[in-house]
Amino acid sequence: MLRKSLDGLYTAAGVLAALCLIVILGLIVVQMVARWTGEVFPGAPDYAGYAMAAASFLAFANALNKGSHIRVSILLNAVSERTKYWLEVWCFGVATAVCWYIAYYIWVMRGYAIRFNDVSQGQDATPIAVAQFPILVGSVILAIAVTDNLISLFVNGKHNIVRDISDTQAE
């Protein structure tokens, strides 16, 4: 049940990332229409930037478990299974520490943005804490995914990264 919940969380984050890309498309279309009609849509580039950051961070965990992140496996393919296991443990261990640190740092920076009522420098004057929220959520989900893979390595002897068969090239 926990496995299905975690996989559902990663998929939901991926769906939210896709929705952010649709929002970016909508913003671009609205901005184009506004220009053609002589109107101004202030802040559209800023909102598109926030949506791009949100899409990136929300997609990280789903991309990790789908095998979409770049993994240089030339070394892993050249060593024994035991050495490969320990190299993967080391990589996921370092990644877990880094991802949780990033999530913590974003949490702290969001706290400063809330405390100081920080707003964006663009025409939109959006509170930075609002723009940082999906980035925080995505970074926490990525940290959970990397930790999940590390724990799976210890418990099952393998990680949860499964490359989609449609992504592989025919040989």
mmCIF file of C-alpha atoms in Angstrom:
data_model
loop_
_atom_site.group_PDB
_atom_site.id
_atom_site.type_symbol
_atom_site.label_atom_id
_atom_site.label_comp_id
_atom_site.label_asym_id
_atom_site.label_seq_id
_atom_site.Cartn_x
_atom_site.Cartn_y
_atom_site.Cartn_z
ATOM 1 C CA MET A 1 0.000 0.000 0.000
ATOM 2 C CA LEU A 2 2.876 2.365 0.810
ATOM 3 C CA ARG A 3 4.465 1.614 -2.578
ATOM 4 C CA LYS A 4 1.225 2.486 -4.402
ATOM 5 C CA SER A 5 0.852 5.684 -2.353
ATOM 6 C CA LEU A 6 4.381 6.827 -3.146
ATOM 7 C CA ASP A 7 4.032 5.989 -6.831
ATOM 8 C CA GLY A 8 0.711 7.860 -6.820
ATOM 9 C CA LEU A 9 2.407 10.872 -5.209
ATOM 10 C CA TYR A 10 5.124 10.891 -7.881
ATOM 11 C CA THR A 11 2.548 10.553 -10.663
ATOM 12 C CA ALA A 12 0.369 13.317 -9.180
ATOM 13 C CA ALA A 13 3.390 15.619 -9.052
ATOM 14 C CA GLY A 14 4.099 14.774 -12.701
ATOM 15 C CA VAL A 15 0.509 15.590 -13.637
ATOM 16 C CA LEU A 16 0.762 18.930 -11.806
ATOM 17 C CA ALA A 17 3.975 19.636 -13.718
ATOM 18 C CA ALA A 18 2.172 18.936 -16.991
ATOM 19 C CA LEU A 19 -0.627 21.285 -15.936
ATOM 20 C CA CYS A 20 1.972 23.971 -15.261
ATOM 21 C CA LEU A 21 3.196 23.563 -18.846
ATOM 22 C CA ILE A 22 -0.381 24.020 -20.068
ATOM 23 C CA VAL A 23 -0.613 27.170 -17.941
ATOM 24 C CA ILE A 24 2.565 28.455 -19.614
ATOM 25 C CA LEU A 25 1.021 27.790 -23.025
ATOM 26 C CA GLY A 26 -2.144 29.626 -21.971
ATOM 27 C CA LEU A 27 -0.156 32.597 -20.705
ATOM 28 C CA ILE A 28 1.769 32.826 -23.954
ATOM 29 C CA VAL A 29 -1.413 32.666 -26.037
ATOM 30 C CA VAL A 30 -3.154 35.283 -23.880
ATOM 31 C CA GLN A 31 -0.118 37.544 -24.102
ATOM 32 C CA MET A 32 -0.043 37.174 -27.898
ATOM 33 C CA VAL A 33 -3.740 38.004 -28.164
ATOM 34 C CA ALA A 34 -3.254 40.987 -25.859
ATOM 35 C CA ARG A 35 -0.482 42.331 -28.094
ATOM 36 C CA TRP A 36 -2.556 41.851 -31.258
ATOM 37 C CA THR A 37 -5.448 43.783 -29.707
ATOM 38 C CA GLY A 38 -3.241 46.537 -28.320
ATOM 39 C CA GLU A 39 -3.813 45.534 -24.697
ATOM 40 C CA VAL A 40 -1.188 44.904 -22.038
ATOM 41 C CA PHE A 41 -1.033 41.833 -19.812
ATOM 42 C CA PRO A 42 1.371 42.941 -17.083
ATOM 43 C CA GLY A 43 3.264 40.208 -15.327
ATOM 44 C CA ALA A 44 2.643 37.460 -17.901
ATOM 45 C CA PRO A 45 6.366 36.685 -18.342
ATOM 46 C CA ASP A 46 6.746 36.556 -14.563
ATOM 47 C CA TYR A 47 3.810 34.155 -14.172
ATOM 48 C CA ALA A 48 5.229 31.990 -16.960
ATOM 49 C CA GLY A 49 8.545 31.907 -15.105
ATOM 50 C CA TYR A 50 6.852 30.847 -11.872
ATOM 51 C CA ALA A 51 4.974 28.123 -13.741
ATOM 52 C CA MET A 52 8.221 26.932 -15.374
ATOM 53 C CA ALA A 53 9.970 26.672 -12.014
ATOM 54 C CA ALA A 54 6.960 24.844 -10.567
ATOM 55 C CA ALA A 55 6.831 22.475 -13.556
ATOM 56 C CA SER A 56 10.519 21.671 -13.229
ATOM 57 C CA PHE A 57 10.506 20.918 -9.517
ATOM 58 C CA LEU A 58 7.203 19.033 -9.585
ATOM 59 C CA ALA A 59 8.431 16.809 -12.444
ATOM 60 C CA PHE A 60 11.740 15.781 -10.843
ATOM 61 C CA ALA A 61 10.473 12.837 -8.747
ATOM 62 C CA ASN A 62 8.332 11.378 -11.514
ATOM 63 C CA ALA A 63 11.189 11.741 -13.997
ATOM 64 C CA LEU A 64 13.572 10.014 -11.576
ATOM 65 C CA ASN A 65 11.428 6.910 -11.202
ATOM 66 C CA LYS A 66 10.664 6.773 -14.946
ATOM 67 C CA GLY A 67 14.384 6.710 -15.716
ATOM 68 C CA SER A 68 14.309 10.079 -17.462
ATOM 69 C CA HIS A 69 17.190 11.588 -15.501
ATOM 70 C CA ILE A 70 20.603 11.144 -17.025
ATOM 71 C CA ARG A 71 22.476 8.294 -15.396
ATOM 72 C CA VAL A 72 25.971 7.557 -16.540
ATOM 73 C CA SER A 73 25.896 3.801 -16.242
ATOM 74 C CA ILE A 74 29.072 2.983 -18.160
ATOM 75 C CA LEU A 75 30.893 2.423 -14.862
ATOM 76 C CA LEU A 76 27.979 0.506 -13.343
ATOM 77 C CA ASN A 77 27.902 -1.850 -16.335
ATOM 78 C CA ALA A 78 31.646 -2.527 -16.041
ATOM 79 C CA VAL A 79 31.767 -3.594 -12.387
ATOM 80 C CA SER A 80 30.548 -6.626 -10.475
ATOM 81 C CA GLU A 81 27.016 -6.765 -9.042
ATOM 82 C CA ARG A 82 28.312 -6.251 -5.495
ATOM 83 C CA THR A 83 30.352 -3.192 -6.486
ATOM 84 C CA LYS A 84 27.406 -1.874 -8.513
ATOM 85 C CA TYR A 85 25.166 -2.217 -5.458
ATOM 86 C CA TRP A 86 27.542 -0.227 -3.246
ATOM 87 C CA LEU A 87 28.083 2.455 -5.903
ATOM 88 C CA GLU A 88 24.309 2.870 -6.167
ATOM 89 C CA VAL A 89 23.991 3.025 -2.375
ATOM 90 C CA TRP A 90 26.673 5.728 -2.303
ATOM 91 C CA CYS A 91 25.013 7.708 -5.129
ATOM 92 C CA PHE A 92 21.539 7.511 -3.615
ATOM 93 C CA GLY A 93 22.967 8.312 -0.174
ATOM 94 C CA VAL A 94 24.643 11.481 -1.449
ATOM 95 C CA ALA A 95 21.554 12.388 -3.498
ATOM 96 C CA THR A 96 19.324 11.905 -0.446
ATOM 97 C CA ALA A 97 21.460 14.223 1.678
ATOM 98 C CA VAL A 98 21.635 16.862 -1.077
ATOM 99 C CA CYS A 99 17.901 16.734 -1.856
ATOM 100 C CA TRP A 100 16.860 17.060 1.790
ATOM 101 C CA TYR A 101 19.304 19.950 2.205
ATOM 102 C CA ILE A 102 17.823 21.706 -0.834
ATOM 103 C CA ALA A 103 14.300 21.170 0.507
ATOM 104 C CA TYR A 104 15.354 22.547 3.895
ATOM 105 C CA TYR A 105 17.053 25.544 2.285
ATOM 106 C CA ILE A 106 13.961 26.345 0.188
ATOM 107 C CA TRP A 107 11.871 26.073 3.378
ATOM 108 C CA VAL A 108 14.172 28.565 5.113
ATOM 109 C CA MET A 109 14.170 30.958 2.151
ATOM 110 C CA ARG A 110 10.373 30.777 1.973
ATOM 111 C CA GLY A 111 10.284 31.623 5.685
ATOM 112 C CA TYR A 112 12.366 34.731 5.042
ATOM 113 C CA ALA A 113 10.086 35.696 2.151
ATOM 114 C CA ILE A 114 7.053 35.393 4.437
ATOM 115 C CA ARG A 115 8.707 37.236 7.327
ATOM 116 C CA PHE A 116 9.826 40.177 5.182
ATOM 117 C CA ASN A 117 6.733 40.229 2.920
ATOM 118 C CA ASP A 118 9.036 39.902 -0.082
ATOM 119 C CA VAL A 119 7.422 40.519 -3.478
ATOM 120 C CA SER A 120 8.736 39.977 -6.997
ATOM 121 C CA GLN A 121 10.543 42.760 -8.802
ATOM 122 C CA GLY A 122 8.312 42.483 -11.876
ATOM 123 C CA GLN A 123 5.091 44.258 -12.721
ATOM 124 C CA ASP A 124 3.048 41.574 -11.003
ATOM 125 C CA ALA A 125 4.409 42.197 -7.454
ATOM 126 C CA THR A 126 3.537 38.609 -6.510
ATOM 127 C CA PRO A 127 4.525 37.539 -2.990
ATOM 128 C CA ILE A 128 7.668 35.459 -3.430
ATOM 129 C CA ALA A 129 6.441 32.940 -0.860
ATOM 130 C CA VAL A 130 3.531 32.093 -3.159
ATOM 131 C CA ALA A 131 5.866 31.532 -6.110
ATOM 132 C CA GLN A 132 8.214 29.435 -3.929
ATOM 133 C CA PHE A 133 5.506 27.101 -2.617
ATOM 134 C CA PRO A 134 5.355 24.679 -5.589
ATOM 135 C CA ILE A 135 9.155 24.648 -5.671
ATOM 136 C CA LEU A 136 9.180 23.637 -2.007
ATOM 137 C CA VAL A 137 6.581 20.921 -2.612
ATOM 138 C CA GLY A 138 8.492 19.568 -5.615
ATOM 139 C CA SER A 139 11.803 19.539 -3.756
ATOM 140 C CA VAL A 140 10.268 17.645 -0.816
ATOM 141 C CA ILE A 141 8.693 15.095 -3.182
ATOM 142 C CA LEU A 142 12.060 14.639 -4.926
ATOM 143 C CA ALA A 143 13.765 14.144 -1.556
ATOM 144 C CA ILE A 144 11.132 11.551 -0.653
ATOM 145 C CA ALA A 145 11.673 9.777 -4.003
ATOM 146 C CA VAL A 146 15.442 9.621 -3.605
ATOM 147 C CA THR A 147 15.092 8.425 -0.007
ATOM 148 C CA ASP A 148 12.548 5.857 -1.198
ATOM 149 C CA ASN A 149 15.052 4.548 -3.744
ATOM 150 C CA LEU A 150 17.806 4.374 -1.122
ATOM 151 C CA ILE A 151 15.588 2.439 1.281
ATOM 152 C CA SER A 152 14.488 0.126 -1.552
ATOM 153 C CA LEU A 153 18.149 -0.577 -2.288
ATOM 154 C CA PHE A 154 18.705 -1.629 1.321
ATOM 155 C CA VAL A 155 15.483 -3.640 1.639
ATOM 156 C CA ASN A 156 15.052 -5.175 -1.830
ATOM 157 C CA GLY A 157 18.567 -4.897 -3.225
ATOM 158 C CA LYS A 158 17.374 -2.726 -6.126
ATOM 159 C CA HIS A 159 16.059 0.784 -6.717
ATOM 160 C CA ASN A 160 12.645 1.745 -8.103
ATOM 161 C CA ILE A 161 13.854 3.346 -11.321
ATOM 162 C CA VAL A 162 12.067 1.638 -14.187
ATOM 163 C CA ARG A 163 12.844 2.799 -17.688
ATOM 164 C CA ASP A 164 9.740 2.956 -19.867
ATOM 165 C CA ILE A 165 10.036 0.517 -22.753
ATOM 166 C CA SER A 166 8.765 3.149 -25.187
ATOM 167 C CA ASP A 167 11.706 5.388 -24.259
ATOM 168 C CA THR A 168 14.354 2.878 -25.221
ATOM 169 C CA GLN A 169 15.759 2.749 -28.721
ATOM 170 C CA ALA A 170 15.535 -0.346 -30.870
ATOM 171 C CA GLU A 171 18.871 -2.011 -31.335
#
